Tab-separated table of C-alpha atoms in Angstrom:
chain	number	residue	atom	x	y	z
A	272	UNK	CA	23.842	-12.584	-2.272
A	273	UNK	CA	22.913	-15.846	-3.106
A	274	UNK	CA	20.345	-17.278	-5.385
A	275	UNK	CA	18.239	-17.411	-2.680
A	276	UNK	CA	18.014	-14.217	-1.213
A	277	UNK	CA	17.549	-12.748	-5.242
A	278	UNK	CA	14.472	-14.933	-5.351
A	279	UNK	CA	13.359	-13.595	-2.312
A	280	UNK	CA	13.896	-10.199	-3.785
A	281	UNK	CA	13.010	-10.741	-6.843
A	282	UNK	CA	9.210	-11.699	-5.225
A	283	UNK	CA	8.967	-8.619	-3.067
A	284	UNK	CA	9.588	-6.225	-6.892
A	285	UNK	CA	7.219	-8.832	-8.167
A	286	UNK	CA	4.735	-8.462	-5.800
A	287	UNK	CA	4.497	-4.727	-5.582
A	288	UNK	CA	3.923	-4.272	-9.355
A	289	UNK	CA	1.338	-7.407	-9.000
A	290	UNK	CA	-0.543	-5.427	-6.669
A	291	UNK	CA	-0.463	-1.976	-8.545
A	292	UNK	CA	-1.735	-3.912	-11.866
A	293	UNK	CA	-4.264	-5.385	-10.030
A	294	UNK	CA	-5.726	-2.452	-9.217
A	295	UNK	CA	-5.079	-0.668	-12.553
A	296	UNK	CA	-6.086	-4.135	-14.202
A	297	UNK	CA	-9.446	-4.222	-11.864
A	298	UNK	CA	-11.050	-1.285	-13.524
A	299	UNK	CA	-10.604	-2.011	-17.132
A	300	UNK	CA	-12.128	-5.118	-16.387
A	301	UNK	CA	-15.055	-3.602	-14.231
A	302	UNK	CA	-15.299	-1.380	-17.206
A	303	UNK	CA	-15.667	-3.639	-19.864
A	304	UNK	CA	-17.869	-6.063	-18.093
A	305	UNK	CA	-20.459	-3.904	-17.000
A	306	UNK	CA	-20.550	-1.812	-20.098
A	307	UNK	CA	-18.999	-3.827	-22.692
A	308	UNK	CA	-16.307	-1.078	-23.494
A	309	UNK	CA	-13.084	-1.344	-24.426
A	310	UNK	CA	-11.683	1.606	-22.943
A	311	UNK	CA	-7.883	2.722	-24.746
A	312	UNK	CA	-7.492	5.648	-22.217
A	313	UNK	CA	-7.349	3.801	-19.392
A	314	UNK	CA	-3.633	3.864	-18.890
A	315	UNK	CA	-4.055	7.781	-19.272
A	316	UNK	CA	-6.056	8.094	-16.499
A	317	UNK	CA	-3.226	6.167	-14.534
A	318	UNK	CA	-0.665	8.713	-16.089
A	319	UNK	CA	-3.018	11.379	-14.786
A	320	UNK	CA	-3.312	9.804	-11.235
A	321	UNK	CA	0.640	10.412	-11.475
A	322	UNK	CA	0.665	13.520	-12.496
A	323	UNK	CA	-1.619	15.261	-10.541
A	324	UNK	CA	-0.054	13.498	-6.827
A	325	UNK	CA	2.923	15.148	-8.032
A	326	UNK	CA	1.002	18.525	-8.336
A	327	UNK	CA	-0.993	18.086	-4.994
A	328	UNK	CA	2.408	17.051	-3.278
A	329	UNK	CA	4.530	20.450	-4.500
A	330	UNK	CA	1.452	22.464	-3.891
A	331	UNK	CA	0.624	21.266	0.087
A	332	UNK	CA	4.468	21.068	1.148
A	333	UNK	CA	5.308	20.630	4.598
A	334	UNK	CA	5.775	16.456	5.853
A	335	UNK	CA	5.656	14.467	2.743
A	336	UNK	CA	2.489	12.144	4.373
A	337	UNK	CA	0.425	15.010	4.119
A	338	UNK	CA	0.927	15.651	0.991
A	339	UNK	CA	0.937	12.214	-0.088
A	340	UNK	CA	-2.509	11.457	1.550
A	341	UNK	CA	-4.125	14.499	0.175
A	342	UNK	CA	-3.110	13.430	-3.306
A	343	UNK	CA	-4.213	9.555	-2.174
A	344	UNK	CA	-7.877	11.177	-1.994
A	345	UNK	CA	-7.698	14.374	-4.253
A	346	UNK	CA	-6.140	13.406	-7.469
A	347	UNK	CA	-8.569	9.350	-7.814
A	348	UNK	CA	-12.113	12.050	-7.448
A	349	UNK	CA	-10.629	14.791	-10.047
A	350	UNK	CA	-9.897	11.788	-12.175
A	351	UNK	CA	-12.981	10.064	-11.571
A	352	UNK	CA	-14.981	13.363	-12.656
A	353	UNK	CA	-12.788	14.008	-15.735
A	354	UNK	CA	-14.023	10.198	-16.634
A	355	UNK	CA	-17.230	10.610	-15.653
A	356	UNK	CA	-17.337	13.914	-18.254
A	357	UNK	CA	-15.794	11.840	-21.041
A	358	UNK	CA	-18.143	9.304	-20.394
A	359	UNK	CA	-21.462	11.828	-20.886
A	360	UNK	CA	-20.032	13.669	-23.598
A	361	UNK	CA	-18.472	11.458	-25.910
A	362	UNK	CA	-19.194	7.493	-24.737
A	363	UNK	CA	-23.205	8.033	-23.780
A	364	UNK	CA	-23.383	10.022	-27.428
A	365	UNK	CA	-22.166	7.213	-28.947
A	366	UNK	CA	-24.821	4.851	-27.305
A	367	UNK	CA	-21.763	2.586	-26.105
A	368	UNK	CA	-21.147	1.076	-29.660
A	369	UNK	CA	-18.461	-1.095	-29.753
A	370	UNK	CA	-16.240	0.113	-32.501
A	371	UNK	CA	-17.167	3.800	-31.996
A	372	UNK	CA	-15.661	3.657	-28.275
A	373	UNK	CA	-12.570	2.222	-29.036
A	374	UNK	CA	-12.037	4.698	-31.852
A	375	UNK	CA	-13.610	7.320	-29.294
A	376	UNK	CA	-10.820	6.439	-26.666
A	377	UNK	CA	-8.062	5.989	-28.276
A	378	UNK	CA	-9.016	9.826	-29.564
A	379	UNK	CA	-9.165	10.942	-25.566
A	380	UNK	CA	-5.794	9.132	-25.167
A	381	UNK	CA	-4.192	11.556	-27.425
A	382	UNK	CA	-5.908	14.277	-26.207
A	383	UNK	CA	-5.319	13.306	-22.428
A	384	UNK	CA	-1.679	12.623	-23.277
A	385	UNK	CA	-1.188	15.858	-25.123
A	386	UNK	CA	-2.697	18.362	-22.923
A	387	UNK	CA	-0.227	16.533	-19.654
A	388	UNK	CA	2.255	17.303	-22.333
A	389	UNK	CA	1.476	21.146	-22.861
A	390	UNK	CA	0.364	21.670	-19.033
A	391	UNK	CA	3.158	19.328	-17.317
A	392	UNK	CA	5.557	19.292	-19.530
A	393	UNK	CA	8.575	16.621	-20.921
A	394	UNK	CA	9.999	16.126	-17.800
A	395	UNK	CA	9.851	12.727	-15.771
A	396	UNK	CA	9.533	14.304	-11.920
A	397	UNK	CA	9.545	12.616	-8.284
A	398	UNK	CA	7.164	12.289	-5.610
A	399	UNK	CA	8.981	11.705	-2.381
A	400	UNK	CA	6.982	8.637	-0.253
A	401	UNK	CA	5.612	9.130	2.957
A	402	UNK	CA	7.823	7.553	5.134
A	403	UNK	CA	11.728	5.714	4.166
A	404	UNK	CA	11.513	3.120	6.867
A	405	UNK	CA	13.530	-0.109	5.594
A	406	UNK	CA	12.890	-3.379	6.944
A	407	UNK	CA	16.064	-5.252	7.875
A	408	UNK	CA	16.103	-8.510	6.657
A	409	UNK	CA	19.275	-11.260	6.893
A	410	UNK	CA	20.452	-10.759	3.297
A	411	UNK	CA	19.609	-7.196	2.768
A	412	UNK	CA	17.072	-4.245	3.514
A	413	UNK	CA	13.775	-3.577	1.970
A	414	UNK	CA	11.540	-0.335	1.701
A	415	UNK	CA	8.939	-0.431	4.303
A	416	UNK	CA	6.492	1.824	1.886
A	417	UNK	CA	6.771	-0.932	-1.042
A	418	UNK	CA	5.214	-3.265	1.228
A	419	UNK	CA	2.895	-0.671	1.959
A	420	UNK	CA	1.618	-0.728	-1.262
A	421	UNK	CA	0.938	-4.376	-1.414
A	422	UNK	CA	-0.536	-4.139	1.963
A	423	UNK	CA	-2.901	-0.889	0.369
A	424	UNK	CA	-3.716	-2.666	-2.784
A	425	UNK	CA	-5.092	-6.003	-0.902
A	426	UNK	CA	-7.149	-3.905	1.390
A	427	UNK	CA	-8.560	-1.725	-1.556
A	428	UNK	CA	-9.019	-5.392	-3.761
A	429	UNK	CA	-11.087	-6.652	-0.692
A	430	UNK	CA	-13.393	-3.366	-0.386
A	431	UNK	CA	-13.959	-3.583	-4.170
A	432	UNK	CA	-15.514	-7.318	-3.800
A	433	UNK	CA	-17.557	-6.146	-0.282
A	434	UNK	CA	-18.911	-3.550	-2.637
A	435	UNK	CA	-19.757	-5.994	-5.254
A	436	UNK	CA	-21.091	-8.679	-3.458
A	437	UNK	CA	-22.609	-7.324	-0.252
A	438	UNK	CA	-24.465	-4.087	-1.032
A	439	UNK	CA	-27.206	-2.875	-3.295
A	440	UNK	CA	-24.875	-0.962	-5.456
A	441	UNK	CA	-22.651	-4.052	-6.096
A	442	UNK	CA	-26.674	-5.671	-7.019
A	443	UNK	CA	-27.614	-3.275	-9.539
A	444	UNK	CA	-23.979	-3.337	-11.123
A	445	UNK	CA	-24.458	-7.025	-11.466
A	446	UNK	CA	-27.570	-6.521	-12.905
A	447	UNK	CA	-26.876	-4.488	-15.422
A	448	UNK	CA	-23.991	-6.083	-16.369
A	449	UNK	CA	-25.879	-9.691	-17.498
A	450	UNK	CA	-28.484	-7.908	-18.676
A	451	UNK	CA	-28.759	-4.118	-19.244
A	452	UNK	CA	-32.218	-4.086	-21.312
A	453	UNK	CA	-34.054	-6.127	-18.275
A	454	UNK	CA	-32.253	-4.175	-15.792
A	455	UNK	CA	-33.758	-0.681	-17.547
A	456	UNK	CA	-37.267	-2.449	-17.297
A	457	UNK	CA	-37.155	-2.637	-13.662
A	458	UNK	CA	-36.414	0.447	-13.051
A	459	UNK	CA	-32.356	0.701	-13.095
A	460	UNK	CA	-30.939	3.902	-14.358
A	461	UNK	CA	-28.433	1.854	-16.284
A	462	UNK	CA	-27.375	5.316	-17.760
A	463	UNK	CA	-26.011	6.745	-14.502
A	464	UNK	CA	-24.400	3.232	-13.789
A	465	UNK	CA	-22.575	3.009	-16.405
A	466	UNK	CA	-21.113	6.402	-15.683
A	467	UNK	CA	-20.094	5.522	-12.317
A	468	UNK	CA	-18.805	2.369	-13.046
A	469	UNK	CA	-16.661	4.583	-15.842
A	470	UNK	CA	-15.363	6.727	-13.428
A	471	UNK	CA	-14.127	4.059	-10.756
A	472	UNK	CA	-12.526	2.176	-13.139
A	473	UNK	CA	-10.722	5.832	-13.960
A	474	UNK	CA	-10.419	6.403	-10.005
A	475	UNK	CA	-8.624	2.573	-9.639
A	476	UNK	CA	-6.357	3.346	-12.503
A	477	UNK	CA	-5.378	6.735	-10.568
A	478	UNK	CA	-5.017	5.255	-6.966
A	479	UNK	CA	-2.547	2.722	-8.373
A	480	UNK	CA	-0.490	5.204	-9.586
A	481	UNK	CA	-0.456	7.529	-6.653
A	482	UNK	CA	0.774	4.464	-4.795
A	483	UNK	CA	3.425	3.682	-7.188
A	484	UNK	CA	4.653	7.432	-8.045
A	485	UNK	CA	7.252	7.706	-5.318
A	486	UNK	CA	8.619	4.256	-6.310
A	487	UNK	CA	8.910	5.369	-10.157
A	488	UNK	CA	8.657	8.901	-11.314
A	489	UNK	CA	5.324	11.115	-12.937
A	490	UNK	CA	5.889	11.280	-16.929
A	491	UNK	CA	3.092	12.001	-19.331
A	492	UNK	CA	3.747	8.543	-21.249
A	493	UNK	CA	3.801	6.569	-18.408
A	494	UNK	CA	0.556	5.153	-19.310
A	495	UNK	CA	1.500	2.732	-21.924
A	496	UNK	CA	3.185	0.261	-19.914
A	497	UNK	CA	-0.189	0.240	-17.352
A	498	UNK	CA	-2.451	0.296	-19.867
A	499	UNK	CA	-0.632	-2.506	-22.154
A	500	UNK	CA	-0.071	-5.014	-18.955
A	501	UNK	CA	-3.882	-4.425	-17.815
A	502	UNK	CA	-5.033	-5.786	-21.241
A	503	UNK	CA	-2.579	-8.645	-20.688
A	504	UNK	CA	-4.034	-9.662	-17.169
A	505	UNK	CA	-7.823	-8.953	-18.113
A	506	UNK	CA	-7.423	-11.049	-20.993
A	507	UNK	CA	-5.303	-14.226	-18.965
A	508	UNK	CA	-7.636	-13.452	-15.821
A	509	UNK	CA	-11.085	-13.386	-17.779
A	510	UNK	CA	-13.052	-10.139	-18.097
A	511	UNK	CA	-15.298	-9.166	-15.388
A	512	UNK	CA	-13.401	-11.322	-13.033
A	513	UNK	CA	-12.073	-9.834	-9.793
A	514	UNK	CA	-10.644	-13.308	-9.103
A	515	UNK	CA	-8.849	-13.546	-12.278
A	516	UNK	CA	-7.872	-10.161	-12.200
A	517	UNK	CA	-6.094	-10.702	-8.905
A	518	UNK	CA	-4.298	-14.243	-10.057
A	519	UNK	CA	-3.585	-12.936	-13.606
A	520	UNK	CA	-2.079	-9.976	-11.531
A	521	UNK	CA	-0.181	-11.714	-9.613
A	522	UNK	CA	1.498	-14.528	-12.172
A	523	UNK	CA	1.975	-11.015	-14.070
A	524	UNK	CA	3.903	-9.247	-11.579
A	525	UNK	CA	6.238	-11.694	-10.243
A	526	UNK	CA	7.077	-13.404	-13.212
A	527	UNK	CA	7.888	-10.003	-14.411
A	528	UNK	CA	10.026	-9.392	-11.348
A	529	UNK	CA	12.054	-12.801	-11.219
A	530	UNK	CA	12.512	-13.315	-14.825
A	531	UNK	CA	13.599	-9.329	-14.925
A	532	UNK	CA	15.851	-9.741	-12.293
A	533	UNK	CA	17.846	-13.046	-13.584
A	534	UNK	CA	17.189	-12.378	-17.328
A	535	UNK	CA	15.555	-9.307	-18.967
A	536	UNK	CA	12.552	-7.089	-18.771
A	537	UNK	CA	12.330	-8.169	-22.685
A	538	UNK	CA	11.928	-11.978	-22.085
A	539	UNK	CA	9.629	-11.496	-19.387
A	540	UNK	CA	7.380	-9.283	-21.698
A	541	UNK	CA	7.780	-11.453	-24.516
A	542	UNK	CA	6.606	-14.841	-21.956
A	543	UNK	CA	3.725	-12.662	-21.267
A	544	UNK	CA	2.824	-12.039	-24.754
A	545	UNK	CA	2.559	-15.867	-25.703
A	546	UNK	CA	1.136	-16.774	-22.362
A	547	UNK	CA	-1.744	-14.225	-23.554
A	548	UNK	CA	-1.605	-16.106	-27.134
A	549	UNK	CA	-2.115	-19.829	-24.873
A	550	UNK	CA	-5.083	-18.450	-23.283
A	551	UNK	CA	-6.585	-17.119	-26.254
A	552	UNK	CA	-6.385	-19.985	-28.182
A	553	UNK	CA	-6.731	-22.883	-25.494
A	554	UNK	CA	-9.295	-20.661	-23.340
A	555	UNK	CA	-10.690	-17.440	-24.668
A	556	UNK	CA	-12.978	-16.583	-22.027
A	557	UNK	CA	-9.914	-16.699	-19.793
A	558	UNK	CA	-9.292	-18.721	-16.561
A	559	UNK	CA	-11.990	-17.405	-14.406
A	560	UNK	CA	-14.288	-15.849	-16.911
A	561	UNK	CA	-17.568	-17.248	-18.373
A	562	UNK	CA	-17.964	-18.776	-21.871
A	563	UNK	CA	-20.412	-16.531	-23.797
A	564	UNK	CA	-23.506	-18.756	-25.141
């Protein structure tokens, strides 16, 4: 192939892990700006998103669709209610305290990572996609079920911002987020928001990596690289930002891909790094977020 066509596919690899960190990426930042927590586990709720599709997918048998779309639903709500138990026993006890939460967190990241290590075990293991259908393109074919994912990803980005901008759940988690202390006056039970805003940000995290589980493989440290780019793209995008999310994502993901695919994964991690350092310095609230007063 020519440069060209390595471009081309260079964008499609960059484009599928642009939409999976978008997703990922999307509840760390709903997380944070709604309840001002820094949450360290995040990525571990990804790995167990992973883990668990691969358990729901040996389990069912049969066509791998079926098993695929029963993990799609089953593994994001067990993850989701593990969160939403973390986040009543050991974040609400804490009364959301910035320092105590991250040291909280990181402490159910190790626990998290260590029990998928006892229960799951070492090995890195497959989940076989859906479908194998290959588009056919001039230069060379591509996998139908990557594009998939994009396709999944923008329709799940686009539900998230009908949520939070046309309905009365979307209101009160607005609310509370600029201002939890007048939202509890009227009447808010900021409480039981900010445990289900906890446990979608979990559920995100997990539905991204159900999606990208029969691309890569389920390993119980699989969450560092998730959890480590989502920081990156919250803090380039601006926290509480789906629109930054989504652009952050996306300047993520396919400079990853292209400058992967005609240098090194190192460089484009390292470009990412100081492109994190620019916006820090130049603009700390990020591109889209909103200067603190």
């Amino acid at each position: 192939m020519h440069f060209g066509p390595h471009l081309l596919l260079a964008a499609f690899e960059g484009l599928v892990t642009s939409a999976v960190l978008a997703l990922t990426a999307l509840g760390l930042s709903l997380v944070f700006g709604v309840m001002r927590v820094v949450n360290v586990a995040h990525g571990e709720f990804f790995m167990l998103g992973a883990v668990l599709a691969w358990a729901i997918t040996s389990a069912i048998g049969g066509h791998p669709a079926l098993g695929f779309l029963a993990a799609l639903v089953i593994a994001p709500l067990i993850v989701g209610a593990i969160a939403l138990v973390a986040e009543r026993l050991v974040l609400r006890r804490l009364n959301y305290n910035p320092e105590a939460t991250i040291v909280a967190t990181i402490g159910m990241l190790y626990i998290i990572q260590q029990l998928a290590l006892t229960f799951y075990g070492p090995e890195a293991r497959p989940v076989e996609p859906p479908f194998s259908y290959r588009i056919l393109l001039p230069w060379f074919g591509y996998s139908g079920y990557k594009l998939s994912v994009v396709a999944a990803s923008a329709l799940l980005l686009i539900a998230t911002w009908l949520v939070l901008t046309r309905t009365k759940i979307g209101l009160i988690m607005r609310a509370t987020q600029y201002d939890s202390e007048t939202a509890r006056a009227f009447g808010i039970p900021v409480g039981r928001v900010y445990g289900g805003v906890f446990a979608l940000g979990a559920m995100l995290a997990a539905i991204a990596a159900v999606l990208i589980v029969p691309i890569s493989q389920a390993h119980y440290l699989m969450g560092q690289d998730p959890l480590l780019l989502s920081f990156i793209v919250v803090i380039i995008g601006g926290l509480g930002s789906l629109r930054g999310t989504v652009v952050a994502a996306v300047l993520i993901g396919l400079s990853d891909g292209i400058i992967s695919m005609f240098f090194s994964p190192t460089l484009a991690k390292i470009i990412a790094t100081l492109l994190v350092a620019m916006v820090l310095v130049f603009r700390p609230q990020g591109l889209f977020g909103t200067a603190s007063r």
